[in-house]
Amino acid sequence: MEMATGRKLKGIHVFLMLAAFFGVMFAVNGVFVYMALTSFSGVSVDDSYKKGLNYNQEISRLSEQQARGWQTGLTVDTMTDNRISVILSVLDQEGQSLEGLKAVLLVRRPARSDQDRQVVLTRSGSQFKADMQLASPGQWDLAVQITGGGYETPYRMEKRIWVK
């Protein structure tokens, strides 16, 4: 067989083309395997089996939390440079501010834990506030834990946000 340039296609040419093709395929697949093994493990919840066993206790904890009658609100304002402002309001059944509460905010990424951080919310009147800069844009989970108010079990609430 003769190529368009006038040279003949020999067996060594075919071999080199096949070797180059499969070499590129193996290199790309190697990169994909490396990325898959060194990135997200697929585990989104530690000890999911134990959490599943405690499902009924979690339902009863939520029922007890709702029985308090607290009126809570979590507002998050996103600003430039991955900055957020978090405002938490906690009122009792009659709409009065509760005294003696402490609020802690856990900020975490849904698929990784290396950027997690915990922030103590500061009280400002009847609200708790915090301003912070997140490590990067994207999805974030906010988990608030409120202690005090005459209860041993902390009050918990969660919210997922998207930072551009």
GROMACS .gro file of N, CA and C in nm:
model
  492
    1MET      N    1   0.084  -0.117   0.000
    1MET     CA    2   0.000   0.000   0.000
    1MET      C    3   0.089   0.123   0.000
    2GLU      N    4   0.049   0.223  -0.070
    2GLU     CA    5   0.128   0.344  -0.083
    2GLU      C    6   0.053   0.460  -0.018
    3MET      N    7   0.121   0.542   0.065
    3MET     CA    8   0.059   0.656   0.132
    3MET      C    9   0.049   0.773   0.035
    4ALA      N   10  -0.024   0.880   0.076
    4ALA     CA   11  -0.046   0.994  -0.011
    4ALA      C   12   0.083   1.069  -0.039
    5THR      N   13   0.181   1.054   0.045
    5THR     CA   14   0.309   1.124   0.025
    5THR      C   15   0.400   1.048  -0.071
    6GLY      N   16   0.359   0.935  -0.110
    6GLY     CA   17   0.439   0.856  -0.201
    6GLY      C   18   0.523   0.751  -0.129
    7ARG      N   19   0.522   0.750   0.004
    7ARG     CA   20   0.597   0.649   0.077
    7ARG      C   21   0.509   0.529   0.100
    8LYS      N   22   0.570   0.415   0.117
    8LYS     CA   23   0.495   0.292   0.141
    8LYS      C   24   0.467   0.275   0.289
    9LEU      N   25   0.347   0.226   0.321
    9LEU     CA   26   0.307   0.195   0.459
    9LEU      C   27   0.362   0.057   0.492
   10LYS      N   28   0.449   0.053   0.589
   10LYS     CA   29   0.512  -0.072   0.626
   10LYS      C   30   0.456  -0.120   0.759
   11GLY      N   31   0.488  -0.241   0.794
   11GLY     CA   32   0.441  -0.301   0.920
   11GLY      C   33   0.488  -0.226   1.042
   12ILE      N   34   0.608  -0.171   1.037
   12ILE     CA   35   0.660  -0.095   1.151
   12ILE      C   36   0.579   0.031   1.175
   13HIS      N   37   0.530   0.093   1.064
   13HIS     CA   38   0.445   0.212   1.078
   13HIS      C   39   0.314   0.179   1.148
   14VAL      N   40   0.253   0.069   1.110
   14VAL     CA   41   0.127   0.026   1.172
   14VAL      C   42   0.150  -0.005   1.319
   15PHE      N   43   0.261  -0.074   1.347
   15PHE     CA   44   0.294  -0.107   1.486
   15PHE      C   45   0.312   0.020   1.569
   16LEU      N   46   0.385   0.118   1.518
   16LEU     CA   47   0.408   0.243   1.592
   16LEU      C   48   0.279   0.321   1.613
   17MET      N   49   0.189   0.321   1.514
   17MET     CA   50   0.059   0.389   1.530
   17MET      C   51  -0.024   0.321   1.639
   18LEU      N   52  -0.028   0.188   1.638
   18LEU     CA   53  -0.103   0.115   1.741
   18LEU      C   54  -0.041   0.135   1.879
   19ALA      N   55   0.091   0.131   1.886
   19ALA     CA   56   0.159   0.151   2.014
   19ALA      C   57   0.132   0.292   2.067
   20ALA      N   58   0.135   0.393   1.981
   20ALA     CA   59   0.107   0.530   2.023
   20ALA      C   60  -0.037   0.543   2.071
   21PHE      N   61  -0.131   0.483   1.998
   21PHE     CA   62  -0.272   0.489   2.037
   21PHE      C   63  -0.294   0.427   2.174
   22PHE      N   64  -0.245   0.305   2.194
   22PHE     CA   65  -0.265   0.239   2.322
   22PHE      C   66  -0.182   0.303   2.433
   23GLY      N   67  -0.068   0.361   2.400
   23GLY     CA   68   0.010   0.434   2.500
   23GLY      C   69  -0.066   0.553   2.554
   24VAL      N   70  -0.129   0.628   2.464
   24VAL     CA   71  -0.211   0.741   2.508
   24VAL      C   72  -0.328   0.692   2.591
   25MET      N   73  -0.393   0.584   2.551
   25MET     CA   74  -0.507   0.530   2.626
   25MET      C   75  -0.465   0.489   2.767
   26PHE      N   76  -0.352   0.418   2.780
   26PHE     CA   77  -0.305   0.376   2.912
   26PHE      C   78  -0.266   0.497   2.997
   27ALA      N   79  -0.205   0.598   2.938
   27ALA     CA   80  -0.166   0.717   3.013
   27ALA      C   81  -0.289   0.791   3.066
   28VAL      N   82  -0.390   0.809   2.982
   28VAL     CA   83  -0.512   0.878   3.025
   28VAL      C   84  -0.584   0.797   3.132
   29ASN      N   85  -0.595   0.667   3.111
   29ASN     CA   86  -0.659   0.582   3.212
   29ASN      C   87  -0.580   0.583   3.343
   30GLY      N   88  -0.448   0.588   3.335
   30GLY     CA   89  -0.367   0.596   3.456
   30GLY      C   90  -0.394   0.723   3.533
   31VAL      N   91  -0.409   0.836   3.462
   31VAL     CA   92  -0.443   0.962   3.528
   31VAL      C   93  -0.580   0.952   3.594
   32PHE      N   94  -0.677   0.894   3.526
   32PHE     CA   95  -0.812   0.878   3.582
   32PHE      C   96  -0.811   0.789   3.707
   33VAL      N   97  -0.736   0.681   3.703
   33VAL     CA   98  -0.727   0.591   3.820
   33VAL      C   99  -0.662   0.664   3.936
   34TYR      N  100  -0.555   0.737   3.909
   34TYR     CA  101  -0.488   0.813   4.015
   34TYR      C  102  -0.583   0.915   4.077
   35MET      N  103  -0.655   0.989   3.994
   35MET     CA  104  -0.749   1.089   4.046
   35MET      C  105  -0.860   1.024   4.126
   36ALA      N  106  -0.909   0.910   4.082
   36ALA     CA  107  -1.016   0.841   4.154
   36ALA      C  108  -0.969   0.789   4.290
   37LEU      N  109  -0.847   0.742   4.297
   37LEU     CA  110  -0.798   0.686   4.422
   37LEU      C  111  -0.755   0.792   4.522
   38THR      N  112  -0.717   0.910   4.476
   38THR     CA  113  -0.669   1.013   4.568
   38THR      C  114  -0.771   1.121   4.599
   39SER      N  115  -0.889   1.115   4.540
   39SER     CA  116  -0.991   1.216   4.567
   39SER      C  117  -1.098   1.159   4.659
   40PHE      N  118  -1.219   1.207   4.648
   40PHE     CA  119  -1.331   1.171   4.736
   40PHE      C  120  -1.348   1.020   4.745
   41SER      N  121  -1.353   0.970   4.868
   41SER     CA  122  -1.360   0.826   4.890
   41SER      C  123  -1.499   0.768   4.869
   42GLY      N  124  -1.600   0.852   4.865
   42GLY     CA  125  -1.737   0.804   4.851
   42GLY      C  126  -1.808   0.791   4.984
   43VAL      N  127  -1.735   0.801   5.094
   43VAL     CA  128  -1.796   0.792   5.227
   43VAL      C  129  -1.840   0.931   5.267
   44SER      N  130  -1.970   0.951   5.280
   44SER     CA  131  -2.020   1.083   5.318
   44SER      C  132  -2.058   1.089   5.466
   45VAL      N  133  -2.075   0.974   5.530
   45VAL     CA  134  -2.111   0.968   5.671
   45VAL      C  135  -2.025   0.861   5.737
   46ASP      N  136  -1.953   0.901   5.842
   46ASP     CA  137  -1.876   0.803   5.917
   46ASP      C  138  -1.972   0.717   6.000
   47ASP      N  139  -1.945   0.590   6.009
   47ASP     CA  140  -2.025   0.496   6.088
   47ASP      C  141  -2.173   0.498   6.049
   48SER      N  142  -2.200   0.487   5.921
   48SER     CA  143  -2.339   0.492   5.875
   48SER      C  144  -2.421   0.376   5.931
   49TYR      N  145  -2.358   0.262   5.952
   49TYR     CA  146  -2.431   0.148   6.010
   49TYR      C  147  -2.480   0.181   6.150
   50LYS      N  148  -2.392   0.239   6.232
   50LYS     CA  149  -2.431   0.275   6.369
   50LYS      C  150  -2.537   0.385   6.368
   51LYS      N  151  -2.524   0.480   6.274
   51LYS     CA  152  -2.625   0.585   6.266
   51LYS      C  153  -2.760   0.528   6.226
   52GLY      N  154  -2.759   0.428   6.140
   52GLY     CA  155  -2.884   0.362   6.101
   52GLY      C  156  -2.948   0.291   6.219
   53LEU      N  157  -2.865   0.231   6.304
   53LEU     CA  158  -2.919   0.164   6.423
   53LEU      C  159  -2.980   0.263   6.521
   54ASN      N  160  -2.928   0.386   6.522
   54ASN     CA  161  -2.977   0.489   6.614
   54ASN      C  162  -3.085   0.578   6.551
   55TYR      N  163  -3.144   0.532   6.442
   55TYR     CA  164  -3.243   0.613   6.370
   55TYR      C  165  -3.362   0.648   6.459
   56ASN      N  166  -3.412   0.552   6.535
   56ASN     CA  167  -3.528   0.578   6.622
   56ASN      C  168  -3.493   0.679   6.731
   57GLN      N  169  -3.371   0.674   6.785
   57GLN     CA  170  -3.330   0.772   6.886
   57GLN      C  171  -3.323   0.912   6.824
   58GLU      N  172  -3.281   0.919   6.699
   58GLU     CA  173  -3.273   1.049   6.631
   58GLU      C  174  -3.413   1.107   6.611
   59ILE      N  175  -3.509   1.022   6.577
   59ILE     CA  176  -3.648   1.069   6.561
   59ILE      C  177  -3.702   1.120   6.694
   60SER      N  178  -3.674   1.049   6.804
   60SER     CA  179  -3.723   1.094   6.935
   60SER      C  180  -3.652   1.223   6.978
   61ARG      N  181  -3.523   1.239   6.942
   61ARG     CA  182  -3.452   1.363   6.974
   61ARG      C  183  -3.515   1.481   6.901
   62LEU      N  184  -3.551   1.461   6.773
   62LEU     CA  185  -3.616   1.568   6.697
   62LEU      C  186  -3.754   1.601   6.755
   63SER      N  187  -3.826   1.501   6.801
   63SER     CA  188  -3.957   1.525   6.862
   63SER      C  189  -3.942   1.607   6.991
   64GLU      N  190  -3.843   1.572   7.072
   64GLU     CA  191  -3.817   1.648   7.195
   64GLU      C  192  -3.775   1.791   7.163
   65GLN      N  193  -3.697   1.807   7.057
   65GLN     CA  194  -3.652   1.940   7.017
   65GLN      C  195  -3.772   2.025   6.973
   66GLN      N  196  -3.864   1.967   6.897
   66GLN     CA  197  -3.983   2.041   6.853
   66GLN      C  198  -4.075   2.072   6.970
   67ALA      N  199  -4.076   1.987   7.074
   67ALA     CA  200  -4.162   2.010   7.190
   67ALA      C  201  -4.118   2.135   7.269
   68ARG      N  202  -3.997   2.179   7.252
   68ARG     CA  203  -3.952   2.301   7.320
   68ARG      C  204  -4.031   2.423   7.272
   69GLY      N  205  -4.071   2.420   7.147
   69GLY     CA  206  -4.148   2.532   7.092
   69GLY      C  207  -4.062   2.652   7.056
   70TRP      N  208  -3.932   2.633   7.048
   70TRP     CA  209  -3.845   2.744   7.013
   70TRP      C  210  -3.870   2.788   6.870
   71GLN      N  211  -3.863   2.916   6.848
   71GLN     CA  212  -3.874   2.973   6.714
   71GLN      C  213  -3.733   3.013   6.671
   72THR      N  214  -3.680   2.939   6.575
   72THR     CA  215  -3.542   2.964   6.533
   72THR      C  216  -3.538   3.008   6.388
   73GLY      N  217  -3.438   3.087   6.357
   73GLY     CA  218  -3.416   3.130   6.220
   73GLY      C  219  -3.267   3.144   6.194
   74LEU      N  220  -3.224   3.094   6.081
   74LEU     CA  221  -3.083   3.103   6.043
   74LEU      C  222  -3.075   3.173   5.908
   75THR      N  223  -3.018   3.292   5.906
   75THR     CA  224  -3.004   3.372   5.785
   75THR      C  225  -2.857   3.379   5.747
   76VAL      N  226  -2.830   3.354   5.620
   76VAL     CA  227  -2.691   3.359   5.571
   76VAL      C  228  -2.688   3.454   5.452
   77ASP      N  229  -2.605   3.556   5.462
   77ASP     CA  230  -2.583   3.650   5.351
   77ASP      C  231  -2.446   3.623   5.293
   78THR      N  232  -2.441   3.599   5.163
   78THR     CA  233  -2.312   3.578   5.096
   78THR      C  234  -2.265   3.709   5.036
   79MET      N  235  -2.135   3.732   5.051
   79MET     CA  236  -2.075   3.855   4.999
   79MET      C  237  -1.963   3.817   4.903
   80THR      N  238  -1.885   3.915   4.862
   80THR     CA  239  -1.774   3.887   4.771
   80THR      C  240  -1.659   3.820   4.846
   81ASP      N  241  -1.568   3.762   4.771
   81ASP     CA  242  -1.448   3.697   4.826
   81ASP      C  243  -1.481   3.584   4.923
   82ASN      N  244  -1.586   3.507   4.895
   82ASN     CA  245  -1.625   3.390   4.974
   82ASN      C  246  -1.659   3.426   5.119
   83ARG      N  247  -1.699   3.548   5.145
   83ARG     CA  248  -1.735   3.590   5.281
   83ARG      C  249  -1.884   3.566   5.303
   84ILE      N  250  -1.918   3.525   5.425
   84ILE     CA  251  -2.058   3.507   5.462
   84ILE      C  252  -2.083   3.574   5.597
   85SER      N  253  -2.207   3.614   5.617
   85SER     CA  254  -2.254   3.668   5.743
   85SER      C  255  -2.369   3.580   5.790
   86VAL      N  256  -2.355   3.523   5.909
   86VAL     CA  257  -2.454   3.431   5.964
   86VAL      C  258  -2.525   3.499   6.079
   87ILE      N  259  -2.659   3.497   6.077
   87ILE     CA  260  -2.740   3.553   6.184
   87ILE      C  261  -2.837   3.446   6.231
   88LEU      N  262  -2.831   3.414   6.360
   88LEU     CA  263  -2.918   3.313   6.421
   88LEU      C  264  -3.008   3.381   6.522
   89SER      N  265  -3.137   3.356   6.510
   89SER     CA  266  -3.231   3.408   6.610
   89SER      C  267  -3.299   3.290   6.678
   90VAL      N  268  -3.310   3.300   6.811
   90VAL     CA  269  -3.373   3.195   6.892
   90VAL      C  270  -3.469   3.263   6.989
   91LEU      N  271  -3.597   3.229   6.975
   91LEU     CA  272  -3.700   3.283   7.063
   91LEU      C  273  -3.776   3.168   7.127
   92ASP      N  274  -3.837   3.195   7.244
   92ASP     CA  275  -3.916   3.090   7.310
   92ASP      C  276  -4.056   3.084   7.248
   93GLN      N  277  -4.146   3.008   7.311
   93GLN     CA  278  -4.281   2.987   7.257
   93GLN      C  279  -4.360   3.116   7.246
   94GLU      N  280  -4.334   3.210   7.337
   94GLU     CA  281  -4.407   3.337   7.337
   94GLU      C  282  -4.338   3.444   7.251
   95GLY      N  283  -4.229   3.410   7.186
   95GLY     CA  284  -4.158   3.506   7.103
   95GLY      C  285  -4.061   3.593   7.179
   96GLN      N  286  -4.026   3.553   7.301
   96GLN     CA  287  -3.931   3.628   7.383
   96GLN      C  288  -3.790   3.571   7.366
   97SER      N  289  -3.693   3.657   7.382
   97SER     CA  290  -3.554   3.615   7.369
   97SER      C  291  -3.516   3.524   7.486
   98LEU      N  292  -3.443   3.418   7.456
   98LEU     CA  293  -3.397   3.325   7.558
   98LEU      C  294  -3.260   3.368   7.608
   99GLU      N  295  -3.240   3.364   7.739
   99GLU     CA  296  -3.112   3.402   7.799
   99GLU      C  297  -3.032   3.278   7.835
  100GLY      N  298  -2.903   3.297   7.846
  100GLY     CA  299  -2.814   3.188   7.890
  100GLY      C  300  -2.785   3.085   7.783
  101LEU      N  301  -2.801   3.121   7.657
  101LEU     CA  302  -2.774   3.026   7.548
  101LEU      C  303  -2.633   3.049   7.493
  102LYS      N  304  -2.574   2.942   7.443
  102LYS     CA  305  -2.448   2.949   7.371
  102LYS      C  306  -2.469   2.879   7.238
  103ALA      N  307  -2.417   2.937   7.131
  103ALA     CA  308  -2.435   2.882   6.997
  103ALA      C  309  -2.299   2.862   6.931
  104VAL      N  310  -2.282   2.743   6.874
  104VAL     CA  311  -2.159   2.708   6.802
  104VAL      C  312  -2.199   2.668   6.660
  105LEU      N  313  -2.123   2.719   6.563
  105LEU     CA  314  -2.150   2.692   6.422
  105LEU      C  315  -2.038   2.606   6.366
  106LEU      N  316  -2.074   2.494   6.305
  106LEU     CA  317  -1.977   2.410   6.235
  106LEU      C  318  -2.000   2.429   6.086
  107VAL      N  319  -1.894   2.474   6.017
  107VAL     CA  320  -1.898   2.498   5.874
  107VAL      C  321  -1.817   2.388   5.807
  108ARG      N  322  -1.881   2.314   5.717
  108ARG     CA  323  -1.809   2.202   5.655
  108ARG      C  324  -1.851   2.185   5.510
  109ARG      N  325  -1.760   2.122   5.432
  109ARG     CA  326  -1.788   2.088   5.293
  109ARG      C  327  -1.860   1.954   5.291
  110PRO      N  328  -1.957   1.933   5.201
  110PRO     CA  329  -2.030   1.806   5.199
  110PRO      C  330  -1.943   1.686   5.165
  111ALA      N  331  -1.838   1.702   5.085
  111ALA     CA  332  -1.764   1.585   5.037
  111ALA      C  333  -1.622   1.577   5.090
  112ARG      N  334  -1.581   1.669   5.175
  112ARG     CA  335  -1.445   1.664   5.227
  112ARG      C  336  -1.441   1.728   5.363
  113SER      N  337  -1.342   1.692   5.442
  113SER     CA  338  -1.338   1.744   5.578
  113SER      C  339  -1.216   1.831   5.607
  114ASP      N  340  -1.130   1.854   5.510
  114ASP     CA  341  -1.009   1.930   5.536
  114ASP      C  342  -1.033   2.080   5.551
  115GLN      N  343  -1.152   2.129   5.516
  115GLN     CA  344  -1.181   2.272   5.528
  115GLN      C  345  -1.285   2.300   5.637
  116ASP      N  346  -1.318   2.200   5.718
  116ASP     CA  347  -1.415   2.218   5.825
  116ASP      C  348  -1.361   2.315   5.930
  117ARG      N  349  -1.451   2.394   5.985
  117ARG     CA  350  -1.412   2.481   6.094
  117ARG      C  351  -1.529   2.508   6.186
  118GLN      N  352  -1.497   2.535   6.310
  118GLN     CA  353  -1.598   2.558   6.412
  118GLN      C  354  -1.585   2.702   6.460
  119VAL      N  355  -1.699   2.772   6.470
  119VAL     CA  356  -1.701   2.913   6.508
  119VAL      C  357  -1.803   2.931   6.619
  120VAL      N  358  -1.764   3.000   6.725
  120VAL     CA  359  -1.857   3.035   6.832
  120VAL      C  360  -1.930   3.162   6.790
  121LEU      N  361  -2.063   3.155   6.785
  121LEU     CA  362  -2.142   3.271   6.747
  121LEU      C  363  -2.150   3.368   6.864
  122THR      N  364  -2.133   3.496   6.837
  122THR     CA  365  -2.138   3.597   6.942
  122THR      C  366  -2.278   3.655   6.952
  123ARG      N  367  -2.320   3.676   7.075
  123ARG     CA  368  -2.454   3.729   7.099
  123ARG      C  369  -2.455   3.879   7.074
  124SER      N  370  -2.559   3.922   7.004
  124SER     CA  371  -2.579   4.064   6.976
  124SER      C  372  -2.727   4.092   6.995
  125GLY      N  373  -2.764   4.135   7.114
  125GLY     CA  374  -2.905   4.156   7.145
  125GLY      C  375  -2.976   4.022   7.157
  126SER      N  376  -3.079   4.003   7.076
  126SER     CA  377  -3.154   3.877   7.080
  126SER      C  378  -3.105   3.780   6.972
  127GLN      N  379  -2.997   3.814   6.903
  127GLN     CA  380  -2.946   3.730   6.795
  127GLN      C  381  -2.802   3.689   6.822
  128PHE      N  382  -2.760   3.587   6.747
  128PHE     CA  383  -2.622   3.544   6.746
  128PHE      C  384  -2.567   3.572   6.606
  129LYS      N  385  -2.442   3.620   6.601
  129LYS     CA  386  -2.387   3.658   6.470
  129LYS      C  387  -2.244   3.608   6.454
  130ALA      N  388  -2.206   3.591   6.327
  130ALA     CA  389  -2.067   3.561   6.292
  130ALA      C  390  -2.044   3.602   6.148
  131ASP      N  391  -1.929   3.661   6.123
  131ASP     CA  392  -1.883   3.693   5.988
  131ASP      C  393  -1.756   3.613   5.966
  132MET      N  394  -1.746   3.549   5.849
  132MET     CA  395  -1.627   3.468   5.822
  132MET      C  396  -1.601   3.459   5.673
  133GLN      N  397  -1.480   3.420   5.642
  133GLN     CA  398  -1.443   3.396   5.503
  133GLN      C  399  -1.421   3.247   5.486
  134LEU      N  400  -1.487   3.190   5.386
  134LEU     CA  401  -1.475   3.048   5.357
  134LEU      C  402  -1.354   3.024   5.267
  135ALA      N  403  -1.304   2.902   5.270
  135ALA     CA  404  -1.181   2.870   5.197
  135ALA      C  405  -1.199   2.881   5.046
  136SER      N  406  -1.317   2.845   4.996
  136SER     CA  407  -1.339   2.847   4.851
  136SER      C  408  -1.489   2.854   4.823
  137PRO      N  409  -1.527   2.890   4.701
  137PRO     CA  410  -1.669   2.891   4.667
  137PRO      C  411  -1.722   2.749   4.654
  138GLY      N  412  -1.854   2.735   4.651
  138GLY     CA  413  -1.916   2.605   4.633
  138GLY      C  414  -2.020   2.577   4.740
  139GLN      N  415  -2.052   2.450   4.755
  139GLN     CA  416  -2.153   2.408   4.853
  139GLN      C  417  -2.092   2.394   4.990
  140TRP      N  418  -2.163   2.442   5.091
  140TRP     CA  419  -2.120   2.433   5.231
  140TRP      C  420  -2.239   2.392   5.317
  141ASP      N  421  -2.213   2.316   5.421
  141ASP     CA  422  -2.315   2.279   5.518
  141ASP      C  423  -2.287   2.355   5.647
  142LEU      N  424  -2.391   2.418   5.700
  142LEU     CA  425  -2.382   2.489   5.828
  142LEU      C  426  -2.461   2.409   5.931
  143ALA      N  427  -2.398   2.374   6.040
  143ALA     CA  428  -2.465   2.302   6.149
  143ALA      C  429  -2.451   2.384   6.276
  144VAL      N  430  -2.564   2.424   6.334
  144VAL     CA  431  -2.565   2.505   6.455
  144VAL      C  432  -2.604   2.417   6.573
  145GLN      N  433  -2.532   2.433   6.683
  145GLN     CA  434  -2.564   2.362   6.806
  145GLN      C  435  -2.582   2.465   6.916
  146ILE      N  436  -2.703   2.467   6.975
  146ILE     CA  437  -2.737   2.565   7.078
  146ILE      C  438  -2.750   2.492   7.210
  147THR      N  439  -2.674   2.536   7.309
  147THR     CA  440  -2.681   2.474   7.442
  147THR      C  441  -2.736   2.576   7.541
  148GLY      N  442  -2.794   2.524   7.648
  148GLY     CA  443  -2.850   2.608   7.753
  148GLY      C  444  -3.001   2.612   7.745
  149GLY      N  445  -3.060   2.711   7.807
  149GLY     CA  446  -3.204   2.726   7.806
  149GLY      C  447  -3.276   2.626   7.895
  150GLY      N  448  -3.203   2.564   7.987
  150GLY     CA  449  -3.265   2.469   8.078
  150GLY      C  450  -3.272   2.327   8.024
  151TYR      N  451  -3.205   2.298   7.915
  151TYR     CA  452  -3.206   2.164   7.856
  151TYR      C  453  -3.064   2.108   7.852
  152GLU      N  454  -3.053   1.980   7.878
  152GLU     CA  455  -2.923   1.913   7.870
  152GLU      C  456  -2.887   1.879   7.726
  153THR      N  457  -2.987   1.840   7.647
  153THR     CA  458  -2.964   1.803   7.508
  153THR      C  459  -2.955   1.929   7.423
  154PRO      N  460  -2.850   1.943   7.344
  154PRO     CA  461  -2.839   2.063   7.260
  154PRO      C  462  -2.945   2.066   7.151
  155TYR      N  463  -2.983   2.186   7.114
  155TYR     CA  464  -3.074   2.210   7.003
  155TYR      C  465  -2.988   2.218   6.877
  156ARG      N  466  -3.024   2.142   6.774
  156ARG     CA  467  -2.943   2.140   6.652
  156ARG      C  468  -3.026   2.179   6.531
  157MET      N  469  -2.962   2.248   6.441
  157MET     CA  470  -3.025   2.281   6.313
  157MET      C  471  -2.916   2.287   6.206
  158GLU      N  472  -2.956   2.258   6.082
  158GLU     CA  473  -2.861   2.254   5.972
  158GLU      C  474  -2.916   2.328   5.851
  159LYS      N  475  -2.824   2.377   5.770
  159LYS     CA  476  -2.861   2.448   5.648
  159LYS      C  477  -2.748   2.431   5.547
  160ARG      N  478  -2.785   2.406   5.423
  160ARG     CA  479  -2.687   2.396   5.314
  160ARG      C  480  -2.693   2.524   5.232
  161ILE      N  481  -2.575   2.579   5.204
  161ILE     CA  482  -2.567   2.704   5.129
  161ILE      C  483  -2.477   2.686   5.007
  162TRP      N  484  -2.490   2.777   4.912
  162TRP     CA  485  -2.406   2.778   4.794
  162TRP      C  486  -2.338   2.915   4.789
  163VAL      N  487  -2.206   2.915   4.787
  163VAL     CA  488  -2.128   3.038   4.781
  163VAL      C  489  -2.065   3.048   4.643
  164LYS      N  490  -2.090   3.161   4.576
  164LYS     CA  491  -2.036   3.180   4.439
  164LYS      C  492  -1.903   3.249   4.442
   0.00000   0.00000   0.00000
